Amino acid sequence: LTRDRPSEDLPAPAEAVILLVQHAGAPAAPTVKKGDAVAEGQVVGEADGFVSARIHSSVSGAVAAVERRIGPNGRRAPAVVVKTDPAAPAAPPPAAGRDWRAMDRAAVA
């Protein structure tokens, strides 16, 4: 039903729940705490064990909580809850200076 429809940008939700388990293996360890400011793209969870991965914030805003929340599998998992601020800036590109938004598909793959 959506094959021929264009993508749309939607506004950020008032609150974003970023699960620290978005991979197989150990949950990421939170790198932020309640009250911290976070920028879109900033690391909020650091790999913490075998088969773990860094987790990045998908929104900018302030950390409202670091707590367990129910994930898509119905189980509680560690999460970073961010009260979003659409006016806040995104994180700067990585030190290497390569912005993935400007890269072609072959370079990203």
PDB file of C-alpha atoms in Angstrom:
ATOM      1  CA  LEU A   1       0.000   0.000   0.000  1.00  0.00           C
ATOM      2  CA  THR A   2       2.933   2.363   0.486  1.00  0.00           C
ATOM      3  CA  ARG A   3       5.243   1.233  -2.319  1.00  0.00           C
ATOM      4  CA  ASP A   4       4.575   4.288  -4.488  1.00  0.00           C
ATOM      5  CA  ARG A   5       4.279   6.817  -1.689  1.00  0.00           C
ATOM      6  CA  PRO A   6       7.138   9.148  -0.721  1.00  0.00           C
ATOM      7  CA  SER A   7       8.793   9.032   2.699  1.00  0.00           C
ATOM      8  CA  GLU A   8       7.764  11.702   5.177  1.00  0.00           C
ATOM      9  CA  ASP A   9       9.711  13.334   7.992  1.00  0.00           C
ATOM     10  CA  LEU A  10       7.740  13.231  11.220  1.00  0.00           C
ATOM     11  CA  PRO A  11       8.277  15.433  14.253  1.00  0.00           C
ATOM     12  CA  ALA A  12      10.135  13.910  17.191  1.00  0.00           C
ATOM     13  CA  PRO A  13       7.937  12.490  19.953  1.00  0.00           C
ATOM     14  CA  ALA A  14       7.791  14.337  23.299  1.00  0.00           C
ATOM     15  CA  GLU A  15       9.640  11.413  24.869  1.00  0.00           C
ATOM     16  CA  ALA A  16      11.900   8.796  23.305  1.00  0.00           C
ATOM     17  CA  VAL A  17      12.706   5.466  24.947  1.00  0.00           C
ATOM     18  CA  ILE A  18      16.071   4.190  23.721  1.00  0.00           C
ATOM     19  CA  LEU A  19      16.529   0.563  24.681  1.00  0.00           C
ATOM     20  CA  LEU A  20      20.090  -0.452  25.553  1.00  0.00           C
ATOM     21  CA  VAL A  21      19.455  -3.902  24.063  1.00  0.00           C
ATOM     22  CA  GLN A  22      19.180  -3.514  20.302  1.00  0.00           C
ATOM     23  CA  HIS A  23      21.380  -6.488  19.487  1.00  0.00           C
ATOM     24  CA  ALA A  24      22.050 -10.087  20.470  1.00  0.00           C
ATOM     25  CA  GLY A  25      24.083 -10.409  23.625  1.00  0.00           C
ATOM     26  CA  ALA A  26      24.797  -8.236  26.637  1.00  0.00           C
ATOM     27  CA  PRO A  27      22.959  -4.929  27.078  1.00  0.00           C
ATOM     28  CA  ALA A  28      24.999  -1.778  26.584  1.00  0.00           C
ATOM     29  CA  ALA A  29      26.045   0.072  29.746  1.00  0.00           C
ATOM     30  CA  PRO A  30      24.461   3.540  30.016  1.00  0.00           C
ATOM     31  CA  THR A  31      26.906   6.412  29.541  1.00  0.00           C
ATOM     32  CA  VAL A  32      24.435   9.127  30.598  1.00  0.00           C
ATOM     33  CA  LYS A  33      22.407   9.849  33.734  1.00  0.00           C
ATOM     34  CA  LYS A  34      19.178  11.655  34.582  1.00  0.00           C
ATOM     35  CA  GLY A  35      19.463  15.364  33.801  1.00  0.00           C
ATOM     36  CA  ASP A  36      22.235  15.032  31.208  1.00  0.00           C
ATOM     37  CA  ALA A  37      21.787  16.814  27.887  1.00  0.00           C
ATOM     38  CA  VAL A  38      22.079  14.508  24.877  1.00  0.00           C
ATOM     39  CA  ALA A  39      22.427  15.284  21.197  1.00  0.00           C
ATOM     40  CA  GLU A  40      21.043  13.271  18.301  1.00  0.00           C
ATOM     41  CA  GLY A  41      23.738  10.775  17.350  1.00  0.00           C
ATOM     42  CA  GLN A  42      25.489  10.866  20.750  1.00  0.00           C
ATOM     43  CA  VAL A  43      26.506   7.560  22.360  1.00  0.00           C
ATOM     44  CA  VAL A  44      24.156   6.821  25.301  1.00  0.00           C
ATOM     45  CA  GLY A  45      25.207   3.194  25.813  1.00  0.00           C
ATOM     46  CA  GLU A  46      28.645   1.616  25.533  1.00  0.00           C
ATOM     47  CA  ALA A  47      29.227  -2.012  24.504  1.00  0.00           C
ATOM     48  CA  ASP A  48      29.530  -4.004  27.735  1.00  0.00           C
ATOM     49  CA  GLY A  49      30.339  -7.627  27.082  1.00  0.00           C
ATOM     50  CA  PHE A  50      30.477 -10.309  24.469  1.00  0.00           C
ATOM     51  CA  VAL A  51      28.269  -9.539  21.453  1.00  0.00           C
ATOM     52  CA  SER A  52      27.322  -6.065  22.640  1.00  0.00           C
ATOM     53  CA  ALA A  53      27.060  -2.806  20.715  1.00  0.00           C
ATOM     54  CA  ARG A  54      27.170   0.952  21.217  1.00  0.00           C
ATOM     55  CA  ILE A  55      23.776   2.643  21.317  1.00  0.00           C
ATOM     56  CA  HIS A  56      23.274   6.181  19.960  1.00  0.00           C
ATOM     57  CA  SER A  57      20.470   8.619  20.730  1.00  0.00           C
ATOM     58  CA  SER A  58      18.001   9.140  17.913  1.00  0.00           C
ATOM     59  CA  VAL A  59      16.872  12.508  19.354  1.00  0.00           C
ATOM     60  CA  SER A  60      18.267  15.575  21.132  1.00  0.00           C
ATOM     61  CA  GLY A  61      17.021  16.607  24.566  1.00  0.00           C
ATOM     62  CA  ALA A  62      17.505  15.845  28.268  1.00  0.00           C
ATOM     63  CA  VAL A  63      17.693  12.450  29.962  1.00  0.00           C
ATOM     64  CA  ALA A  64      14.505  12.032  32.000  1.00  0.00           C
ATOM     65  CA  ALA A  65      15.431   8.582  33.356  1.00  0.00           C
ATOM     66  CA  VAL A  66      17.710   5.586  33.029  1.00  0.00           C
ATOM     67  CA  GLU A  67      15.477   2.657  33.947  1.00  0.00           C
ATOM     68  CA  ARG A  68      14.060  -0.642  32.797  1.00  0.00           C
ATOM     69  CA  ARG A  69      11.291  -0.419  30.184  1.00  0.00           C
ATOM     70  CA  ILE A  70       9.304  -3.004  28.277  1.00  0.00           C
ATOM     71  CA  GLY A  71      10.809  -3.732  24.865  1.00  0.00           C
ATOM     72  CA  PRO A  72       9.200  -5.131  21.709  1.00  0.00           C
ATOM     73  CA  ASN A  73       9.692  -8.690  22.965  1.00  0.00           C
ATOM     74  CA  GLY A  74       7.561  -7.960  26.048  1.00  0.00           C
ATOM     75  CA  ARG A  75      10.506  -8.144  28.458  1.00  0.00           C
ATOM     76  CA  ARG A  76      11.910  -5.348  30.577  1.00  0.00           C
ATOM     77  CA  ALA A  77      15.304  -4.075  29.465  1.00  0.00           C
ATOM     78  CA  PRO A  78      17.593  -1.190  30.461  1.00  0.00           C
ATOM     79  CA  ALA A  79      16.705   2.010  28.645  1.00  0.00           C
ATOM     80  CA  VAL A  80      17.527   5.707  28.412  1.00  0.00           C
ATOM     81  CA  VAL A  81      14.408   7.909  28.393  1.00  0.00           C
ATOM     82  CA  VAL A  82      14.938  11.276  26.668  1.00  0.00           C
ATOM     83  CA  LYS A  83      12.562  14.250  26.896  1.00  0.00           C
ATOM     84  CA  THR A  84      13.080  15.583  23.415  1.00  0.00           C
ATOM     85  CA  ASP A  85      13.980  19.123  22.415  1.00  0.00           C
ATOM     86  CA  PRO A  86      13.604  19.618  18.649  1.00  0.00           C
ATOM     87  CA  ALA A  87      15.540  22.907  18.864  1.00  0.00           C
ATOM     88  CA  ALA A  88      18.635  21.230  20.361  1.00  0.00           C
ATOM     89  CA  PRO A  89      21.524  20.568  17.964  1.00  0.00           C
ATOM     90  CA  ALA A  90      22.633  17.157  16.741  1.00  0.00           C
ATOM     91  CA  ALA A  91      26.018  15.769  17.752  1.00  0.00           C
ATOM     92  CA  PRO A  92      28.952  16.830  15.563  1.00  0.00           C
ATOM     93  CA  PRO A  93      30.153  14.331  12.937  1.00  0.00           C
ATOM     94  CA  PRO A  94      32.750  11.771  14.076  1.00  0.00           C
ATOM     95  CA  ALA A  95      36.344  12.945  14.474  1.00  0.00           C
ATOM     96  CA  ALA A  96      37.163  11.289  11.167  1.00  0.00           C
ATOM     97  CA  GLY A  97      34.991  13.985   9.589  1.00  0.00           C
ATOM     98  CA  ARG A  98      32.874  11.539   7.598  1.00  0.00           C
ATOM     99  CA  ASP A  99      29.200  12.424   7.777  1.00  0.00           C
ATOM    100  CA  TRP A 100      27.178   9.372   6.740  1.00  0.00           C
ATOM    101  CA  ARG A 101      24.425  11.655   5.394  1.00  0.00           C
ATOM    102  CA  ALA A 102      26.839  12.888   2.698  1.00  0.00           C
ATOM    103  CA  MET A 103      28.193   9.434   1.798  1.00  0.00           C
ATOM    104  CA  ASP A 104      26.977   7.437  -1.186  1.00  0.00           C
ATOM    105  CA  ARG A 105      25.383   4.024  -0.674  1.00  0.00           C
ATOM    106  CA  ALA A 106      28.507   2.061  -1.692  1.00  0.00           C
ATOM    107  CA  ALA A 107      30.680   3.908   0.857  1.00  0.00           C
ATOM    108  CA  VAL A 108      28.288   3.121   3.710  1.00  0.00           C
ATOM    109  CA  ALA A 109      27.960  -0.591   2.895  1.00  0.00           C
TER     110      ALA A 109
END
